[in-house]
């Protein structure tokens, strides 16, 4: 197959990164590095929290809350997992941060990324339409934001709960957590690496506690709540 990278591919957040990941993921897996669709952040205790879920689940808002509380970024969307001495390790994967305006508005330090002037209308048929995420580098928002690696300390499945006043953790059995992680971690077409991927997922949920993270609107609670769920 022969393709071309268009201007829209480069300008639309995530498209070029997704193309790169789809291209490189089979090579990563054959080196023992397994991508996971998750936000990954390193806690002050040196353990990595993996926050995974579909769009709209609160994954990005939760990740921004952790960075705002001083945690370090491992990946906005695609950390690499590997087994090192039978311990699941989370490796950083580069990329920009992005969030919708309603998420940015929850953090005083991030409101400056919300444009104050309306975007002029355009006749460019290739321009993205509808609600767009704001894209920025982590270094533009946080001081020394990156970490390179850390042992997996917990897996969190965020869930927005209207009317909830205090965010809370609900433990998830390891077998159920593994089933939830499979579509975020495994590409069925890469059949040669499926057994290794499944082994890593099973090892992850056996080593790291897994929770549904029930989200209240109060983002300042999240770092403390997630810290309570991490392994020491």
GROMACS .gro file of C-alpha atoms in nm:
model
  232
    1UNK     CA    1   0.000   0.000   0.000
    2UNK     CA    2   0.120   0.349  -0.085
    3UNK     CA    3  -0.015   0.652   0.099
    4UNK     CA    4   0.059   1.019   0.144
    5UNK     CA    5   0.064   1.234   0.456
    6UNK     CA    6  -0.171   1.527   0.394
    7UNK     CA    7  -0.181   1.865   0.563
    8UNK     CA    8  -0.497   1.764   0.748
    9UNK     CA    9  -0.319   1.457   0.884
   10UNK     CA   10  -0.046   1.678   1.030
   11UNK     CA   11  -0.278   1.948   1.164
   12UNK     CA   12  -0.553   1.735   1.317
   13UNK     CA   13  -0.448   1.632   1.666
   14UNK     CA   14  -0.374   1.265   1.707
   15UNK     CA   15  -0.402   1.159   1.344
   16UNK     CA   16  -0.031   1.158   1.262
   17UNK     CA   17   0.050   1.011   1.605
   18UNK     CA   18  -0.203   0.734   1.545
   19UNK     CA   19  -0.052   0.659   1.205
   20UNK     CA   20   0.293   0.634   1.363
   21UNK     CA   21   0.169   0.409   1.642
   22UNK     CA   22  -0.016   0.178   1.404
   23UNK     CA   23   0.302   0.152   1.200
   24UNK     CA   24   0.541   0.101   1.489
   25UNK     CA   25   0.325  -0.105   1.727
   26UNK     CA   26   0.401  -0.441   1.562
   27UNK     CA   27   0.772  -0.364   1.588
   28UNK     CA   28   0.738  -0.254   1.950
   29UNK     CA   29   0.560  -0.577   2.044
   30UNK     CA   30   0.834  -0.785   1.891
   31UNK     CA   31   1.080  -0.605   2.118
   32UNK     CA   32   0.863  -0.676   2.421
   33UNK     CA   33   0.705  -0.329   2.442
   34UNK     CA   34   0.325  -0.338   2.436
   35UNK     CA   35   0.120  -0.021   2.375
   36UNK     CA   36  -0.185   0.041   2.595
   37UNK     CA   37  -0.453   0.300   2.524
   38UNK     CA   38  -0.429   0.491   2.853
   39UNK     CA   39  -0.313   0.807   3.024
   40UNK     CA   40  -0.012   0.718   3.239
   41UNK     CA   41   0.125   0.929   3.523
   42UNK     CA   42   0.392   0.868   3.786
   43UNK     CA   43   0.292   0.930   4.147
   44UNK     CA   44   0.521   1.085   4.409
   45UNK     CA   45   0.571   0.734   4.552
   46UNK     CA   46   0.726   0.625   4.220
   47UNK     CA   47   0.436   0.408   4.105
   48UNK     CA   48   0.258   0.451   3.773
   49UNK     CA   49  -0.117   0.496   3.747
   50UNK     CA   50  -0.279   0.375   3.426
   51UNK     CA   51  -0.607   0.552   3.347
   52UNK     CA   52  -0.790   0.385   3.063
   53UNK     CA   53  -1.129   0.430   2.902
   54UNK     CA   54  -1.313   0.544   2.596
   55UNK     CA   55  -1.363   0.906   2.491
   56UNK     CA   56  -1.589   1.087   2.734
   57UNK     CA   57  -1.507   0.864   3.030
   58UNK     CA   58  -1.303   1.135   3.206
   59UNK     CA   59  -0.960   0.992   3.125
   60UNK     CA   60  -0.802   1.317   3.009
   61UNK     CA   61  -0.953   1.530   3.288
   62UNK     CA   62  -0.828   1.280   3.544
   63UNK     CA   63  -0.480   1.283   3.393
   64UNK     CA   64  -0.467   1.663   3.394
   65UNK     CA   65  -0.572   1.661   3.759
   66UNK     CA   66  -0.275   1.438   3.842
   67UNK     CA   67  -0.029   1.657   3.653
   68UNK     CA   68  -0.174   1.964   3.822
   69UNK     CA   69  -0.104   1.797   4.157
   70UNK     CA   70   0.263   1.746   4.071
   71UNK     CA   71   0.258   1.396   3.926
   72UNK     CA   72   0.482   1.327   3.625
   73UNK     CA   73   0.363   1.242   3.276
   74UNK     CA   74   0.449   0.909   3.116
   75UNK     CA   75   0.206   0.926   2.827
   76UNK     CA   76  -0.109   1.108   2.729
   77UNK     CA   77  -0.247   0.821   2.527
   78UNK     CA   78  -0.012   0.531   2.454
   79UNK     CA   79   0.234   0.421   2.723
   80UNK     CA   80   0.441   0.115   2.647
   81UNK     CA   81   0.431  -0.176   2.892
   82UNK     CA   82   0.698  -0.440   2.930
   83UNK     CA   83   0.791  -0.718   3.168
   84UNK     CA   84   1.118  -0.655   3.351
   85UNK     CA   85   1.215  -0.922   3.604
   86UNK     CA   86   0.849  -1.036   3.606
   87UNK     CA   87   0.737  -0.684   3.703
   88UNK     CA   88   0.515  -0.482   3.469
   89UNK     CA   89   0.697  -0.159   3.389
   90UNK     CA   90   0.541   0.147   3.226
   91UNK     CA   91   0.758   0.330   2.972
   92UNK     CA   92   0.703   0.687   2.859
   93UNK     CA   93   0.578   0.755   2.508
   94UNK     CA   94   0.608   1.108   2.365
   95UNK     CA   95   0.316   1.318   2.256
   96UNK     CA   96   0.127   1.637   2.320
   97UNK     CA   97  -0.157   1.693   2.561
   98UNK     CA   98  -0.506   1.778   2.443
   99UNK     CA   99  -0.838   1.855   2.608
  100UNK     CA  100  -1.174   2.007   2.537
  101UNK     CA  101  -1.249   2.353   2.674
  102UNK     CA  102  -1.477   2.222   2.949
  103UNK     CA  103  -1.192   2.010   3.086
  104UNK     CA  104  -0.938   2.294   3.069
  105UNK     CA  105  -1.180   2.527   3.245
  106UNK     CA  106  -1.160   2.310   3.558
  107UNK     CA  107  -0.795   2.407   3.612
  108UNK     CA  108  -0.689   2.766   3.674
  109UNK     CA  109  -0.344   2.707   3.523
  110UNK     CA  110  -0.489   2.561   3.202
  111UNK     CA  111  -0.761   2.815   3.125
  112UNK     CA  112  -0.510   3.015   2.921
  113UNK     CA  113  -0.523   2.749   2.650
  114UNK     CA  114  -0.890   2.832   2.585
  115UNK     CA  115  -0.907   3.093   2.306
  116UNK     CA  116  -1.078   3.416   2.405
  117UNK     CA  117  -1.147   3.525   2.047
  118UNK     CA  118  -1.388   3.331   1.826
  119UNK     CA  119  -1.230   3.133   1.547
  120UNK     CA  120  -1.307   3.298   1.211
  121UNK     CA  121  -1.516   3.101   0.969
  122UNK     CA  122  -1.328   2.933   0.688
  123UNK     CA  123  -1.415   2.793   0.349
  124UNK     CA  124  -1.140   2.533   0.378
  125UNK     CA  125  -1.317   2.202   0.324
  126UNK     CA  126  -1.022   2.018   0.478
  127UNK     CA  127  -1.040   2.211   0.805
  128UNK     CA  128  -1.173   2.009   1.099
  129UNK     CA  129  -1.529   2.087   1.204
  130UNK     CA  130  -1.722   2.059   1.528
  131UNK     CA  131  -1.587   2.078   1.881
  132UNK     CA  132  -1.208   2.058   1.878
  133UNK     CA  133  -0.957   1.973   2.146
  134UNK     CA  134  -0.693   2.229   2.239
  135UNK     CA  135  -0.345   2.092   2.185
  136UNK     CA  136  -0.037   2.194   2.383
  137UNK     CA  137   0.294   2.056   2.500
  138UNK     CA  138   0.318   1.941   2.860
  139UNK     CA  139   0.616   2.173   2.905
  140UNK     CA  140   0.393   2.471   2.826
  141UNK     CA  141   0.166   2.394   3.120
  142UNK     CA  142   0.374   2.219   3.386
  143UNK     CA  143   0.728   2.248   3.522
  144UNK     CA  144   0.951   1.951   3.433
  145UNK     CA  145   0.647   1.735   3.362
  146UNK     CA  146   0.800   1.416   3.222
  147UNK     CA  147   0.913   1.088   3.378
  148UNK     CA  148   1.073   0.808   3.179
  149UNK     CA  149   0.951   0.491   3.349
  150UNK     CA  150   0.791   0.344   3.658
  151UNK     CA  151   0.644   0.017   3.786
  152UNK     CA  152   0.271  -0.027   3.732
  153UNK     CA  153   0.094   0.064   4.055
  154UNK     CA  154  -0.274   0.061   3.963
  155UNK     CA  155  -0.526   0.049   3.680
  156UNK     CA  156  -0.820   0.288   3.689
  157UNK     CA  157  -1.134   0.289   3.474
  158UNK     CA  158  -1.287   0.638   3.510
  159UNK     CA  159  -1.662   0.681   3.509
  160UNK     CA  160  -1.842   1.015   3.532
  161UNK     CA  161  -2.121   0.995   3.794
  162UNK     CA  162  -2.364   1.291   3.789
  163UNK     CA  163  -2.438   1.428   4.134
  164UNK     CA  164  -2.147   1.255   4.307
  165UNK     CA  165  -1.976   1.484   4.559
  166UNK     CA  166  -1.672   1.272   4.645
  167UNK     CA  167  -1.474   1.074   4.390
  168UNK     CA  168  -1.429   0.714   4.496
  169UNK     CA  169  -1.269   0.384   4.401
  170UNK     CA  170  -1.460   0.061   4.351
  171UNK     CA  171  -1.238  -0.249   4.331
  172UNK     CA  172  -1.263  -0.454   4.012
  173UNK     CA  173  -1.180  -0.828   4.014
  174UNK     CA  174  -0.870  -0.908   3.813
  175UNK     CA  175  -1.056  -1.128   3.563
  176UNK     CA  176  -1.306  -0.852   3.484
  177UNK     CA  177  -1.028  -0.592   3.463
  178UNK     CA  178  -0.841  -0.809   3.215
  179UNK     CA  179  -1.149  -0.830   2.993
  180UNK     CA  180  -1.184  -0.451   3.007
  181UNK     CA  181  -0.819  -0.406   2.910
  182UNK     CA  182  -0.813  -0.645   2.616
  183UNK     CA  183  -0.963  -0.401   2.360
  184UNK     CA  184  -0.729  -0.128   2.487
  185UNK     CA  185  -0.418  -0.346   2.464
  186UNK     CA  186  -0.456  -0.606   2.191
  187UNK     CA  187  -0.492  -0.582   1.814
  188UNK     CA  188  -0.635  -0.907   1.688
  189UNK     CA  189  -0.481  -0.878   1.344
  190UNK     CA  190  -0.130  -0.903   1.494
  191UNK     CA  191  -0.191  -1.267   1.576
  192UNK     CA  192   0.171  -1.358   1.638
  193UNK     CA  193   0.189  -1.132   1.945
  194UNK     CA  194  -0.158  -1.196   2.091
  195UNK     CA  195  -0.036  -1.465   2.338
  196UNK     CA  196   0.236  -1.232   2.470
  197UNK     CA  197  -0.010  -0.944   2.495
  198UNK     CA  198  -0.258  -1.157   2.689
  199UNK     CA  199   0.016  -1.274   2.924
  200UNK     CA  200   0.118  -0.915   2.994
  201UNK     CA  201  -0.244  -0.808   3.059
  202UNK     CA  202  -0.296  -1.099   3.299
  203UNK     CA  203   0.029  -1.018   3.479
  204UNK     CA  204  -0.067  -0.651   3.502
  205UNK     CA  205  -0.404  -0.714   3.669
  206UNK     CA  206  -0.248  -0.967   3.907
  207UNK     CA  207   0.025  -0.725   4.018
  208UNK     CA  208  -0.160  -0.392   4.016
  209UNK     CA  209  -0.493  -0.328   4.189
  210UNK     CA  210  -0.775  -0.235   3.950
  211UNK     CA  211  -1.064   0.001   4.017
  212UNK     CA  212  -1.357   0.179   3.867
  213UNK     CA  213  -1.283   0.544   3.943
  214UNK     CA  214  -1.620   0.710   4.005
  215UNK     CA  215  -1.572   1.077   3.926
  216UNK     CA  216  -1.722   1.378   4.098
  217UNK     CA  217  -1.686   1.727   3.948
  218UNK     CA  218  -1.422   1.814   4.209
  219UNK     CA  219  -1.095   1.751   4.026
  220UNK     CA  220  -0.884   1.854   4.326
  221UNK     CA  221  -0.984   1.526   4.495
  222UNK     CA  222  -0.844   1.298   4.231
  223UNK     CA  223  -0.473   1.283   4.316
  224UNK     CA  224  -0.551   1.184   4.674
  225UNK     CA  225  -0.813   0.928   4.575
  226UNK     CA  226  -0.590   0.761   4.317
  227UNK     CA  227  -0.291   0.763   4.553
  228UNK     CA  228  -0.494   0.554   4.797
  229UNK     CA  229  -0.540   0.289   4.530
  230UNK     CA  230  -0.178   0.252   4.426
  231UNK     CA  231   0.048  -0.023   4.552
  232UNK     CA  232   0.325   0.090   4.784
   0.00000   0.00000   0.00000
